[in-house]
Tab-separated table of C-alpha atoms in Angstrom:
chain	number	residue	atom	x	y	z
A	18	MET	CA	99.304	123.696	-9.407
A	19	ARG	CA	99.869	120.691	-7.168
A	20	HIS	CA	101.869	119.024	-9.934
A	21	LYS	CA	104.131	122.100	-10.294
A	22	ILE	CA	104.814	122.173	-6.543
A	23	SER	CA	105.700	118.469	-6.577
A	24	GLN	CA	108.218	119.165	-9.323
A	25	VAL	CA	110.020	121.750	-7.166
A	26	PHE	CA	109.898	119.960	-3.782
A	27	SER	CA	110.201	116.289	-2.965
A	28	ARG	CA	107.789	114.554	-0.594
A	29	ALA	CA	110.323	114.737	2.246
A	30	ASP	CA	110.717	118.494	1.684
A	31	LEU	CA	106.949	118.953	1.708
A	32	ARG	CA	106.679	117.005	4.961
A	33	ILE	CA	109.299	119.272	6.592
A	34	ILE	CA	107.593	122.439	5.317
A	35	TYR	CA	104.199	121.203	6.535
A	36	SER	CA	105.652	120.289	9.929
A	37	VAL	CA	107.205	123.737	10.358
A	38	TRP	CA	103.955	125.424	9.278
A	39	ARG	CA	101.882	123.191	11.529
A	40	HIS	CA	104.194	123.517	14.534
A	41	PRO	CA	105.784	126.993	14.595
A	42	ARG	CA	107.831	126.136	17.705
A	43	ALA	CA	109.605	123.421	15.709
A	44	GLY	CA	110.462	125.983	13.065
A	45	LEU	CA	111.722	128.361	15.744
A	46	TRP	CA	114.004	125.663	17.195
A	47	ALA	CA	115.254	124.761	13.724
A	48	ALA	CA	116.014	128.404	12.926
A	49	ALA	CA	117.789	128.816	16.277
A	50	GLY	CA	119.901	125.744	15.534
A	51	VAL	CA	120.913	127.038	12.106
A	52	VAL	CA	121.769	130.490	13.515
A	53	SER	CA	123.804	128.948	16.359
A	54	LEU	CA	125.767	126.763	13.955
A	55	GLY	CA	126.454	129.730	11.696
A	56	PHE	CA	127.580	131.789	14.695
A	57	LEU	CA	130.026	129.066	15.773
A	58	VAL	CA	131.435	128.826	12.253
A	59	ALA	CA	131.847	132.608	12.146
A	60	LEU	CA	133.662	132.585	15.485
A	61	GLU	CA	135.918	129.817	14.193
A	62	ILE	CA	136.846	131.911	11.153
A	63	VAL	CA	137.405	135.093	13.188
A	64	GLY	CA	139.466	133.213	15.783
A	65	ARG	CA	141.738	131.794	13.129
A	66	HIS	CA	142.024	135.213	11.477
A	67	TYR	CA	143.326	136.776	14.699
A	68	ASP	CA	145.400	133.689	15.634
A	69	LEU	CA	143.475	133.385	18.887
A	70	PRO	CA	143.771	130.293	21.093
A	71	GLY	CA	140.762	128.083	21.283
A	72	PRO	CA	138.308	128.530	18.386
A	73	PRO	CA	135.150	126.808	19.677
A	74	ILE	CA	134.746	124.041	17.087
A	75	THR	CA	138.433	123.066	17.020
A	76	THR	CA	138.829	122.970	20.805
A	77	GLY	CA	135.570	121.067	21.173
A	78	LEU	CA	136.811	118.336	18.837
A	79	ARG	CA	140.245	118.251	20.504
A	80	GLU	CA	138.709	117.583	23.903
A	81	PHE	CA	137.577	114.150	22.784
A	82	VAL	CA	141.213	113.106	23.299
A	83	PHE	CA	143.289	115.973	24.717
A	84	PRO	CA	142.891	117.313	28.283
A	85	PRO	CA	139.823	119.568	28.425
A	86	LYS	CA	139.983	123.084	29.798
A	87	SER	CA	137.257	122.291	32.345
A	88	GLY	CA	136.410	118.684	33.057
A	89	ALA	CA	133.879	119.756	35.681
A	90	LEU	CA	131.967	121.705	33.027
A	91	LEU	CA	131.774	118.637	30.772
A	92	TYR	CA	130.397	116.529	33.602
A	93	ALA	CA	127.938	119.318	34.419
A	94	GLY	CA	126.740	119.162	30.815
A	95	LEU	CA	126.330	115.400	31.100
A	96	ALA	CA	124.379	115.925	34.342
A	97	LEU	CA	121.934	118.201	32.514
A	98	THR	CA	121.463	115.571	29.829
A	99	ALA	CA	120.967	112.884	32.481
A	100	LEU	CA	117.850	114.712	33.687
A	101	VAL	CA	115.871	113.054	30.884
A	102	LEU	CA	117.278	109.572	31.596
A	103	THR	CA	116.067	106.912	33.979
A	104	TRP	CA	118.209	106.010	36.983
A	105	ARG	CA	119.521	102.916	35.215
A	106	GLN	CA	120.445	104.953	32.137
A	107	ARG	CA	122.140	107.560	34.340
A	108	PHE	CA	124.340	104.912	35.949
A	109	ILE	CA	125.256	103.619	32.486
A	110	ALA	CA	126.048	107.120	31.160
A	111	PHE	CA	128.197	108.199	34.104
A	112	GLY	CA	129.792	104.761	34.418
A	113	THR	CA	130.768	104.887	30.770
A	114	ALA	CA	132.168	108.394	31.157
A	115	ILE	CA	134.275	107.445	34.174
A	116	ALA	CA	135.511	104.260	32.484
A	117	ILE	CA	136.599	106.193	29.387
A	118	ASP	CA	138.402	108.742	31.585
A	119	LEU	CA	140.246	105.933	33.359
A	120	VAL	CA	141.272	104.334	30.050
A	121	ILE	CA	142.526	107.652	28.653
A	122	ALA	CA	144.417	108.349	31.904
A	123	ALA	CA	146.037	104.911	31.711
A	124	VAL	CA	147.067	105.480	28.089
A	125	ARG	CA	148.601	108.866	29.005
A	126	TRP	CA	150.455	107.292	31.921
A	127	ALA	CA	151.776	104.460	29.751
A	128	ALA	CA	152.889	106.912	27.063
A	129	GLY	CA	154.507	109.210	29.619
A	130	VAL	CA	152.234	112.155	28.736
A	131	GLN	CA	151.910	114.722	31.528
A	132	VAL	CA	148.900	117.040	31.734
A	133	THR	CA	150.303	120.548	32.077
A	134	GLU	CA	147.200	122.511	31.012
A	135	GLY	CA	143.537	121.763	31.561
A	136	HIS	CA	142.060	118.905	33.542
A	137	PRO	CA	143.097	115.231	33.407
A	138	PHE	CA	139.431	114.184	33.308
A	139	GLY	CA	136.311	115.121	31.356
A	140	ASN	CA	136.909	113.408	28.009
A	141	GLY	CA	134.644	110.545	29.040
A	142	ALA	CA	131.788	112.933	29.794
A	143	LEU	CA	132.043	114.376	26.287
A	144	TRP	CA	132.034	110.865	24.750
A	145	ALA	CA	129.003	109.911	26.865
A	146	LEU	CA	127.222	113.105	25.847
A	147	MET	CA	127.743	112.368	22.169
A	148	GLY	CA	126.711	108.762	22.788
A	149	CYS	CA	123.357	110.006	24.094
A	150	ALA	CA	122.936	112.014	20.885
A	151	VAL	CA	123.632	108.903	18.776
A	152	VAL	CA	121.147	106.866	20.817
A	153	ALA	CA	118.501	109.580	20.353
A	154	ALA	CA	119.012	109.571	16.574
A	155	THR	CA	119.151	105.806	16.097
A	156	ARG	CA	117.275	104.143	18.968
A	157	ARG	CA	114.504	106.603	19.882
A	158	THR	CA	111.397	107.768	18.035
A	159	GLY	CA	108.666	110.335	18.499
A	160	ARG	CA	108.451	112.244	21.771
A	161	GLU	CA	111.183	110.149	23.400
A	162	ARG	CA	113.637	111.150	20.677
A	163	VAL	CA	112.697	114.834	21.035
A	164	LEU	CA	113.044	114.689	24.817
A	165	LEU	CA	116.480	113.052	24.691
A	166	LEU	CA	117.671	115.472	22.005
A	167	LYS	CA	116.541	118.370	24.192
A	168	GLY	CA	118.561	116.951	27.069
A	169	VAL	CA	121.633	116.546	24.864
A	170	GLY	CA	121.069	120.054	23.550
A	171	LEU	CA	121.130	121.510	27.073
A	172	GLY	CA	124.424	119.796	27.833
A	173	VAL	CA	126.006	120.800	24.535
A	174	LEU	CA	124.815	124.399	24.883
A	175	LEU	CA	126.374	124.644	28.335
A	176	VAL	CA	129.735	123.462	27.006
A	177	ALA	CA	129.552	125.425	23.743
A	178	GLY	CA	128.458	128.562	25.578
A	179	ARG	CA	131.566	128.465	27.755
A	180	LYS	CA	133.859	128.030	24.757
A	181	THR	CA	132.042	130.705	22.787
A	182	GLY	CA	132.405	133.108	25.698
A	183	ASP	CA	136.140	132.463	25.944
A	184	ILE	CA	136.811	133.187	22.287
A	185	TRP	CA	134.464	136.195	22.323
A	186	LEU	CA	136.444	137.780	25.167
A	187	HIS	CA	139.612	137.453	23.095
A	188	ILE	CA	137.819	139.082	20.159
A	189	THR	CA	136.754	142.074	22.277
A	190	ALA	CA	140.376	142.655	23.260
A	191	LYS	CA	141.575	142.461	19.650
A	192	THR	CA	138.855	144.536	18.004
A	193	ARG	CA	138.284	147.255	20.626
A	194	PRO	CA	141.638	148.996	21.247
A	195	MET	CA	139.948	151.965	22.985
A	196	VAL	CA	138.056	151.531	26.278
A	197	LEU	CA	135.519	153.751	28.076
A	198	ASP	CA	136.618	153.182	31.665
A	199	GLN	CA	137.039	156.878	32.362
A	200	TYR	CA	133.367	157.448	31.541
A	201	VAL	CA	132.129	154.628	33.776
A	202	ALA	CA	134.504	155.493	36.623
A	203	THR	CA	133.314	159.107	36.499
A	204	ALA	CA	129.657	158.055	36.517
A	205	ASP	CA	130.411	155.755	39.461
A	206	HIS	CA	130.983	158.840	41.647
A	207	ALA	CA	127.188	159.096	41.783
A	208	LEU	CA	127.147	155.833	43.768
A	209	GLY	CA	130.100	156.728	45.999
A	210	ASN	CA	132.717	154.627	44.141
A	211	PRO	CA	131.608	151.270	45.631
A	212	SER	CA	134.355	149.298	43.863
A	213	TRP	CA	137.043	151.254	45.691
A	214	LEU	CA	135.291	150.670	49.026
A	215	MET	CA	134.782	146.927	48.448
A	216	GLY	CA	138.373	146.601	47.230
A	217	ARG	CA	139.607	147.864	50.589
A	218	LEU	CA	137.252	145.508	52.453
A	219	VAL	CA	138.398	142.452	50.467
A	220	THR	CA	142.025	143.413	51.072
A	221	ALA	CA	141.315	143.701	54.798
A	222	SER	CA	139.611	140.279	54.835
A	223	GLY	CA	142.922	138.601	54.015
A	224	PRO	CA	143.485	135.248	52.232
A	225	ILE	CA	140.391	133.599	53.775
A	226	GLY	CA	137.934	136.235	52.574
A	227	PHE	CA	139.602	136.490	49.181
A	228	THR	CA	139.621	132.707	48.661
A	229	LEU	CA	135.923	132.388	49.574
A	230	LEU	CA	134.881	135.121	47.165
A	231	ASP	CA	137.213	133.776	44.484
A	232	PHE	CA	135.565	130.342	44.762
A	233	VAL	CA	132.071	131.838	44.490
A	234	TYR	CA	133.083	134.009	41.535
A	235	GLY	CA	134.747	131.163	39.655
A	236	GLN	CA	132.073	128.506	40.251
A	237	LEU	CA	129.037	130.494	39.160
A	238	ALA	CA	128.227	128.026	36.360
A	239	VAL	CA	128.314	125.114	38.824
A	240	ALA	CA	125.848	126.940	41.100
A	241	ALA	CA	123.556	127.488	38.120
A	242	VAL	CA	123.700	123.794	37.229
A	243	LEU	CA	122.788	122.809	40.797
A	244	VAL	CA	119.727	125.085	40.794
A	245	ALA	CA	118.796	123.836	37.320
A	246	LEU	CA	119.087	120.219	38.490
A	247	TYR	CA	116.619	120.979	41.275
A	248	GLN	CA	114.212	122.728	38.899
A	249	LEU	CA	114.339	119.927	36.333
A	250	ARG	CA	114.370	116.982	38.767
A	251	HIS	CA	110.948	115.701	37.597
A	252	VAL	CA	111.713	115.700	33.865
A	253	ALA	CA	112.592	111.986	33.788
A	254	VAL	CA	109.244	111.080	35.390
A	255	GLU	CA	106.977	113.568	33.635
A	256	ARG	CA	108.813	113.086	30.296
A	257	ARG	CA	108.676	116.799	29.544
A	258	PHE	CA	110.522	119.985	30.468
A	259	PRO	CA	108.823	122.704	32.515
A	260	ARG	CA	107.652	125.752	30.623
A	261	HIS	CA	110.356	128.010	32.071
A	262	HIS	CA	113.607	127.188	33.857
A	263	LEU	CA	116.998	128.677	34.712
A	264	VAL	CA	118.941	127.170	31.817
A	265	ARG	CA	116.944	129.161	29.268
A	266	THR	CA	117.587	132.463	31.028
A	267	PHE	CA	121.260	131.601	31.551
A	268	LEU	CA	121.786	130.862	27.875
A	269	VAL	CA	119.930	133.950	26.624
A	270	ILE	CA	121.983	136.169	28.954
A	271	GLY	CA	125.158	134.601	27.593
A	272	LEU	CA	123.935	135.040	24.024
A	273	LEU	CA	122.848	138.694	24.200
A	274	GLY	CA	125.117	140.153	26.870
A	275	PRO	CA	128.497	139.925	25.106
A	276	ALA	CA	127.174	142.036	22.231
A	277	PHE	CA	127.303	145.056	24.555
A	278	TYR	CA	130.990	144.396	25.213
A	279	MET	CA	131.583	145.541	21.650
A	280	ILE	CA	129.267	148.545	21.995
A	281	PHE	CA	130.539	149.671	25.415
A	282	PRO	CA	134.094	148.293	25.924
A	283	VAL	CA	135.256	148.551	29.567
A	284	VAL	CA	138.052	146.586	31.275
A	285	GLY	CA	137.380	147.337	34.969
A	286	PRO	CA	138.995	149.454	37.697
A	287	VAL	CA	141.661	146.924	38.737
A	288	PHE	CA	143.042	147.070	35.195
A	289	ALA	CA	142.348	150.691	34.236
A	290	TYR	CA	143.363	152.199	37.586
A	291	GLY	CA	145.388	149.427	39.240
A	292	THR	CA	147.959	146.732	38.587
A	293	GLY	CA	145.686	144.108	37.049
A	294	ALA	CA	144.853	140.655	38.395
A	295	GLY	CA	148.359	140.467	39.861
A	296	HIS	CA	147.150	142.889	42.527
A	297	TRP	CA	145.739	139.850	44.393
A	298	SER	CA	148.751	137.550	44.134
A	299	HIS	CA	149.730	138.166	47.753
A	300	LEU	CA	146.293	136.940	48.936
A	301	SER	CA	145.682	134.069	46.532
A	302	LEU	CA	146.341	130.510	47.642
A	303	TRP	CA	146.127	129.045	44.122
A	304	TRP	CA	147.680	131.347	41.552
A	305	HIS	CA	150.324	134.034	41.353
A	306	THR	CA	150.639	136.708	38.659
A	307	GLU	CA	153.046	139.590	38.516
A	308	PRO	CA	151.362	143.026	38.901
A	309	ASP	CA	151.418	145.123	35.747
A	310	ALA	CA	150.222	148.740	35.514
A	311	GLN	CA	151.703	149.419	32.074
A	312	TRP	CA	148.390	150.424	30.465
A	313	ALA	CA	146.655	151.818	33.562
A	314	VAL	CA	145.918	155.507	34.040
A	315	ALA	CA	147.770	155.311	37.375
A	316	ASP	CA	148.199	152.905	40.284
A	317	LEU	CA	145.205	154.210	42.271
A	318	TRP	CA	142.787	151.361	42.885
A	319	PRO	CA	141.593	150.709	45.597
A	320	ARG	CA	143.479	153.186	47.791
A	321	THR	CA	142.783	156.504	46.051
A	322	THR	CA	139.630	157.436	44.174
A	323	ILE	CA	139.992	159.285	40.895
A	324	GLN	CA	139.355	163.000	40.619
A	325	VAL	CA	136.262	164.245	38.813
A	326	ALA	CA	137.314	165.414	35.348
A	327	ALA	CA	136.109	165.267	31.767
A	328	PRO	CA	136.469	161.601	30.642
A	329	HIS	CA	138.019	160.456	27.374
A	330	PRO	CA	138.400	157.118	25.570
A	331	MET	CA	141.785	155.597	26.301
A	332	PRO	CA	143.863	152.876	24.619
A	333	PHE	CA	144.411	149.546	26.330
A	334	ASP	CA	146.277	146.313	25.629
A	335	GLY	CA	145.118	143.621	23.241
A	336	LEU	CA	144.818	140.921	25.916
A	337	THR	CA	142.457	142.165	28.648
A	338	PRO	CA	138.793	141.359	27.870
A	339	ARG	CA	136.401	144.290	27.557
A	340	ASN	CA	133.760	142.467	29.593
A	341	CYS	CA	132.345	144.895	32.124
A	342	MET	CA	129.227	146.533	30.683
A	343	PRO	CA	126.889	145.075	31.737
A	344	SER	CA	128.181	142.807	34.501
A	345	LEU	CA	127.136	139.356	33.314
A	346	HIS	CA	128.334	137.754	36.550
A	347	THR	CA	125.767	139.957	38.300
A	348	ALA	CA	123.172	139.115	35.654
A	349	TRP	CA	123.695	135.352	36.032
A	350	ALA	CA	123.757	135.532	39.845
A	351	THR	CA	120.486	137.493	39.717
A	352	ALA	CA	118.959	134.776	37.537
A	353	ILE	CA	120.082	132.114	40.037
A	354	PHE	CA	118.510	134.145	42.838
A	355	ILE	CA	115.200	134.524	40.984
A	356	HIS	CA	114.908	130.843	40.101
A	357	SER	CA	115.829	129.702	43.608
A	358	ARG	CA	112.859	131.525	45.160
A	359	LYS	CA	110.435	128.612	44.711
A	360	GLY	CA	112.775	126.011	46.161
A	361	PRO	CA	113.019	124.816	49.760
A	362	ARG	CA	114.700	126.930	52.398
A	363	GLY	CA	118.180	125.577	51.688
A	364	VAL	CA	117.933	126.398	47.967
A	365	ARG	CA	116.597	129.887	48.722
A	366	TRP	CA	119.401	130.617	51.175
A	367	ALA	CA	121.982	129.305	48.699
A	368	GLY	CA	120.614	131.549	45.928
A	369	THR	CA	120.691	134.570	48.226
A	370	PHE	CA	124.245	133.826	49.367
A	371	TRP	CA	125.490	133.366	45.807
A	372	LEU	CA	123.994	136.678	44.703
A	373	ALA	CA	125.400	138.614	47.671
A	374	ALA	CA	128.843	136.994	47.414
A	375	THR	CA	128.981	137.561	43.645
A	376	LEU	CA	128.168	141.263	44.061
A	377	CYS	CA	130.912	141.570	46.676
A	378	ALA	CA	133.404	139.708	44.464
A	379	THR	CA	132.678	141.633	41.257
A	380	LEU	CA	133.164	144.935	43.065
A	381	GLY	CA	135.825	143.865	45.560
A	382	PHE	CA	138.133	142.276	42.998
A	383	GLY	CA	137.985	145.423	40.881
A	384	TYR	CA	136.487	143.625	37.903
A	385	HIS	CA	133.437	145.922	37.756
A	386	TYR	CA	132.137	149.351	38.690
A	387	GLY	CA	128.925	149.923	40.636
A	388	VAL	CA	127.004	151.140	37.614
A	389	ASP	CA	127.872	147.875	35.813
A	390	LEU	CA	125.973	145.941	38.470
A	391	ILE	CA	122.847	148.088	38.127
A	392	ALA	CA	122.870	147.505	34.367
A	393	GLY	CA	123.350	143.750	34.920
A	394	VAL	CA	120.325	143.421	37.206
A	395	VAL	CA	118.084	145.407	34.841
A	396	PHE	CA	119.357	143.295	31.936
A	397	THR	CA	118.380	140.027	33.656
A	398	LEU	CA	114.924	141.195	34.761
A	399	THR	CA	114.192	142.367	31.225
A	400	ILE	CA	115.153	138.997	29.745
A	401	GLU	CA	113.206	137.105	32.422
A	402	ALA	CA	110.105	139.188	31.729
A	403	ALA	CA	110.367	138.645	27.964
A	404	LEU	CA	110.837	134.868	28.283
A	405	ARG	CA	107.961	134.435	30.714
A	406	ALA	CA	105.705	136.655	28.607
A	407	PHE	CA	106.538	134.536	25.554
A	408	ASP	CA	105.643	131.362	27.457
A	409	ARG	CA	102.264	132.877	28.274
A	410	GLY	CA	101.471	133.658	24.647
A	411	TRP	CA	103.053	137.128	24.519
A	412	ASP	CA	101.295	138.280	27.686
A	413	PRO	CA	100.692	142.073	27.360
A	414	ALA	CA	101.759	142.876	30.931
A	415	GLY	CA	104.979	140.915	30.500
A	416	MET	CA	105.772	142.561	27.181
A	417	ARG	CA	105.169	146.020	28.661
A	418	LEU	CA	107.577	145.163	31.478
A	419	ALA	CA	110.178	143.882	28.979
A	420	ALA	CA	109.858	147.065	26.917
A	421	TYR	CA	110.187	149.202	30.052
A	422	GLY	CA	113.251	147.246	31.186
A	423	ALA	CA	114.842	147.638	27.749
A	424	ALA	CA	114.162	151.385	27.860
A	425	VAL	CA	115.719	151.711	31.327
A	426	PHE	CA	118.748	149.641	30.261
A	427	THR	CA	119.239	151.837	27.186
A	428	ALA	CA	118.885	155.007	29.270
A	429	LEU	CA	121.503	153.727	31.720
A	430	LEU	CA	124.064	153.068	28.989
A	431	LEU	CA	123.406	156.439	27.350
A	432	SER	CA	123.753	158.276	30.661
A	433	TYR	CA	127.030	156.483	31.436
A	434	ARG	CA	128.388	157.463	28.035
A	435	PHE	CA	127.126	161.015	27.586
A	436	LEU	CA	126.339	162.338	31.100
A	437	PRO	CA	129.056	160.925	33.392
A	438	LEU	CA	130.507	164.314	34.322
A	439	GLN	CA	127.099	165.717	35.249
A	440	MET	CA	126.384	162.582	37.303
A	441	ALA	CA	129.670	162.948	39.179
A	442	GLU	CA	129.113	166.644	39.852
A	443	HIS	CA	125.591	166.049	41.209
A	444	PRO	CA	125.853	162.701	43.057
A	445	TRP	CA	122.974	163.385	45.444
A	446	GLN	CA	120.630	163.710	42.482
A	447	ALA	CA	122.127	161.176	40.055
A	448	GLY	CA	122.741	158.394	42.611
A	449	PRO	CA	119.138	158.199	43.882
A	450	LEU	CA	117.871	158.391	40.283
A	451	LEU	CA	119.986	155.362	39.344
A	452	LEU	CA	118.700	153.407	42.334
A	453	LEU	CA	115.107	154.466	41.643
A	454	ALA	CA	115.430	153.281	38.045
A	455	LEU	CA	116.670	149.907	39.308
A	456	LEU	CA	113.959	149.661	41.962
A	457	SER	CA	111.248	150.545	39.446
A	458	VAL	CA	112.228	147.573	37.252
A	459	ILE	CA	112.422	145.276	40.303
A	460	TYR	CA	108.986	146.458	41.499
A	461	GLY	CA	107.503	146.013	38.038
A	462	TYR	CA	108.899	142.492	37.774
A	463	VAL	CA	107.652	141.428	41.220
A	464	ARG	CA	104.212	142.947	40.628
A	465	THR	CA	103.797	141.473	37.151
A	466	THR	CA	105.007	137.965	37.955
A	467	ALA	CA	102.914	137.860	41.124
A	468	GLN	CA	99.808	138.193	38.952
A	469	TRP	CA	100.869	135.056	37.055
A	470	GLU	CA	100.905	132.839	40.137
A	471	PRO	CA	98.133	130.209	40.056
A	472	GLY	CA	96.663	131.226	43.413
A	473	VAL	CA	96.515	134.902	42.515
A	474	ALA	CA	95.054	134.209	39.083
A	475	SER	CA	92.270	132.037	40.478
A	476	ALA	CA	91.515	134.577	43.212
A	477	ARG	CA	90.991	137.257	40.564
A	478	GLN	CA	88.354	135.178	38.770
A	479	PRO	CA	84.752	136.251	39.540
A	480	GLN	CA	83.203	133.921	42.089
A	481	PRO	CA	79.763	132.461	41.297
A	482	GLN	CA	76.960	133.977	43.382
A	483	PRO	CA	74.529	131.583	45.183
A	484	GLU	CA	71.104	131.555	43.687
A	485	LEU	CA	68.177	132.930	45.709
A	486	VAL	CA	65.495	130.320	46.184
């Protein structure tokens, strides 16, 4: 029998199979890597089929030389990788990145090449990131190689996740010609149409209020990286990653959330009932876009709320992303808030501010409805519960909470799709029920995770009784 097996598999193959069987986590990481690579290849094929700009693999390779779309994101990815490096290695990595950027800038200047799109920096960070991967493969062994590869993986996933999200948004616009905004806008009557109210408040705040919220909304990934850097600040010393951190939750949200864009395509009130992003041109200090209400139901947002009527799917253009349900900006801001709770006062205040400002921006800019935000918070708490339960060996309480959160999330989407008219006609019953559903998941999460704290767990252990002499 052993001889037959050796004829089918080589010794190297047997070592890999034994390693995967012996260490199931290694097999899980390997499977995740294969699935991720296949997903990127599929996106590349679909992007080329629809002639979309920026297939992830092609644009990633181009940014080694051409101006990247976001140089700050590339340096943020390098910063995540640098968490596993010593201070000397960090200076070398960032010094190399900056030097390469300066050389490329000098070559562009000498050749008379002007950067009209993207950022004039960031190529060096990508070269440095790949250099760390080469060092891990050729100059490291054992646990040090695994640790450095994990650091490189975090940086690459941050960059690849952004590019994957961009191309996915284009795909939603091309493959979902009909949108369900009328259903969500009707259901939003149960909450008092908060997007219309916040839209008026942002308009009244003028350029200063708009610019502040626009900065918070656009720099959400940078805020996440800053919180992650604080959480992972001891990795270089301890030579290991903590069991649970923000980057994991952030990536899982980005991986699972966009699937619901295809199931529940919604463009947002500023597009469906307004004049699009150009509505804010008169307040923006940085960009100007012409208003366009060609595909909108009417130019109503945020001045006039819609009348309660039976909703119907409606066609929309092939450019606007269907990225509302659930609100992933709310989901990511909620994750930042959760993971900032164990930091010092400054980190906690920053997490609270980012969550509050993101909620105001998502509603006030007309990018989301109120019910989107409720779904986004439930979505994040469900993922957080599942990840933390997995880290604790599939903890039963955590898995029950994850199942309950998934059930509530499913019920929310079904109610938005099939009961919006009833919700709008009975707002004093439907609105409190929506809030109670959200509060029940929040309460369950706080109660369950509190039991996992070291102090609480030790206090629940039976105390030894003194012997009677």
